[in-house]
Amino acid sequence: MVGRRRGALPPGPRRVTRSQSRVDRISALPDDLLLQVLTRLRCARTAARTGFLARRWRRVWTGLPEVSFRGLAPDAIHAALARVTRTSLEAIDIHVSRGTGHRALDAGSVTSLLHAAAGRSPVKLTLTIPVFLYFTVDLPRFDFATSIELDVRDVCFALPTATEFPKLETLSLSGCIMDLSALVPRCPRLRVLSVRTPHEVDTITVHSASLQELVVSTSRFTSTIDIVAPALRKLTLALEFRGIDNSLSVVAPMVEEVTWRCSYYMYAGIGKMWRVSSLKVRAVEKMELTDDDEGSHQPRRAHVLSLDILDTPYPSQRDFAEELKKIPVTTFSVLELKISTWGHVLGPLLLNLLRICTAVQRLELDVVLVDTPQVQVTKSWWSCKERCPCQENNREWRTKTTISVIDLTEVEIKGLKGGEEEIHFLKLLFRCAPMLQTMTLKLSDEVTDDWYNIFLDTVQEYPSVNSNVFLIMKQNKVQPLPSGNGPQLK
């Protein structure tokens, strides 16, 4: 063995010849690995451009299991799909460029594009066309698709007799016009449906035995909504109601989570003068102790009812109690009220709401006093005279009226300015809520010292309730009012 001479430098790295430096080791990888590299590009157009780097890459992209097209005209996408060698694709994602214009986007090109996509039997299909199109397109049959998302503006999709979706589980429709009463029965495995309709859609009918999650959002005034889903667990509705011609029916006996947003163009009335302009329901998680295992907690769904209420002389064409019956939730754990008023008596209104929502555990009331009328009405309406509608049965509710709110444990009221009616209502809550634990009053900065002392005296009459009194400054800051025992009274 010949050793290295003492004092000699160690041998340096081997010199790479010019021919060796040109070896493309990536291209030498098998097709399966190359396809994984190209798949992560998330764009079939970019994957095809890799062919400019080496001849080896030119046809590799045609074997991609997922193809995504961005910024191409329908004809170019159709030609690219024709070069795909796989007969069945995991996903096709098509986003037609805005730059193609309306000339390239006609009914024939969109129809041809859909049929080309259906010919590749995708498991997942996404089609987005971000321009307004006003024509009718036949929707082809997709035998293997489990998920379809169509975001196409003002296109009316027709359903030929042979069109079915035997494996479809998730369907999202945005901006397009579709006869759901004909489509949904052709999707026997449908579990999730999301619909965002344009203003041309007048009727939404969804009858499904398999549906578990439904989202419906209307951009204008849809007249008829008919939902029958016996297996439905989650429901989200965002609606606008105009007049009394709208019809809403929801049959979902198994629903657990409801999100409900309704805006009323002509209001939903509570009595003669109070109007609901917005009704919202949302679900929240609530922890409860299970009977089987005292050491574990299981979350369950509770629902919050939020109402925007105002007093107005304008007539209402809907009844609030009837509107509330349309929501497939029977109990509300939290009642959130925002009441805009010009100084009317709130007691009868609040008692009416608490009689409807008997299971309320938390009450949040925000009173917004309007200084200047925003509509032309006579002064006698908003100055609250004896003949004002808010004064009806006013003498009786102060002392004789009783309600059962045994579940009520927390109350937070914001915006009180002082007055006998406010004090009477507070005392009524204390009397009728035997389980009440916390009372928080956030008084308006306009409250006088005399009325502040009356509020303190009132809460001190009920020492078992943990009461807190604060002052709301004009900068929306909360400042505790000074008192002998501090802002927290026990």
mmCIF file with all atom_site columns, C-alpha atoms in Angstrom, residues 273 311 313 341-344 370-385 388:
data_model
loop_
_atom_site.group_PDB
_atom_site.id
_atom_site.type_symbol
_atom_site.label_atom_id
_atom_site.label_alt_id
_atom_site.label_comp_id
_atom_site.label_asym_id
_atom_site.label_entity_id
_atom_site.label_seq_id
_atom_site.pdbx_PDB_ins_code
_atom_site.Cartn_x
_atom_site.Cartn_y
_atom_site.Cartn_z
_atom_site.occupancy
_atom_site.B_iso_or_equiv
_atom_site.pdbx_formal_charge
_atom_site.auth_seq_id
_atom_site.auth_comp_id
_atom_site.auth_asym_id
_atom_site.auth_atom_id
_atom_site.pdbx_PDB_model_num
ATOM 1  C CA . MET A 1 273 ? -95.328 50.162 17.228 1.00 0.00 ? 273 MET A CA 1
ATOM 2  C CA . ASP A 1 311 ? -90.118 52.052 17.042 1.00 0.00 ? 311 ASP A CA 1
ATOM 3  C CA . PRO A 1 313 ? -95.043 54.566 12.613 1.00 0.00 ? 313 PRO A CA 1
ATOM 4  C CA . THR A 1 341 ? -86.169 54.277 20.446 1.00 0.00 ? 341 THR A CA 1
ATOM 5  C CA . TRP A 1 342 ? -87.102 57.900 21.012 1.00 0.00 ? 342 TRP A CA 1
ATOM 6  C CA . GLY A 1 343 ? -87.838 57.331 24.663 1.00 0.00 ? 343 GLY A CA 1
ATOM 7  C CA . HIS A 1 344 ? -90.790 54.938 24.599 1.00 0.00 ? 344 HIS A CA 1
ATOM 8  C CA . VAL A 1 370 ? -82.473 58.529 19.134 1.00 0.00 ? 370 VAL A CA 1
ATOM 9  C CA . ASP A 1 371 ? -82.346 62.259 19.738 1.00 0.00 ? 371 ASP A CA 1
ATOM 10 C CA . THR A 1 372 ? -83.612 63.368 16.340 1.00 0.00 ? 372 THR A CA 1
ATOM 11 C CA . PRO A 1 373 ? -86.375 61.591 14.407 1.00 0.00 ? 373 PRO A CA 1
ATOM 12 C CA . GLN A 1 374 ? -85.098 60.242 11.133 1.00 0.00 ? 374 GLN A CA 1
ATOM 13 C CA . VAL A 1 375 ? -88.549 60.132 9.540  1.00 0.00 ? 375 VAL A CA 1
ATOM 14 C CA . GLN A 1 376 ? -91.244 62.760 9.355  1.00 0.00 ? 376 GLN A CA 1
ATOM 15 C CA . VAL A 1 377 ? -93.699 61.934 12.133 1.00 0.00 ? 377 VAL A CA 1
ATOM 16 C CA . THR A 1 378 ? -95.751 64.019 14.493 1.00 0.00 ? 378 THR A CA 1
ATOM 17 C CA . LYS A 1 379 ? -94.194 64.958 17.787 1.00 0.00 ? 379 LYS A CA 1
ATOM 18 C CA . SER A 1 380 ? -96.937 63.164 19.700 1.00 0.00 ? 380 SER A CA 1
ATOM 19 C CA . TRP A 1 381 ? -95.645 59.842 18.340 1.00 0.00 ? 381 TRP A CA 1
ATOM 20 C CA . TRP A 1 382 ? -92.122 59.992 19.620 1.00 0.00 ? 382 TRP A CA 1
ATOM 21 C CA . SER A 1 383 ? -92.587 62.218 22.663 1.00 0.00 ? 383 SER A CA 1
ATOM 22 C CA . CYS A 1 384 ? -94.438 59.334 24.377 1.00 0.00 ? 384 CYS A CA 1
ATOM 23 C CA . LYS A 1 385 ? -97.724 60.847 25.597 1.00 0.00 ? 385 LYS A CA 1
ATOM 24 C CA . CYS A 1 388 ? -98.896 56.511 22.777 1.00 0.00 ? 388 CYS A CA 1
#
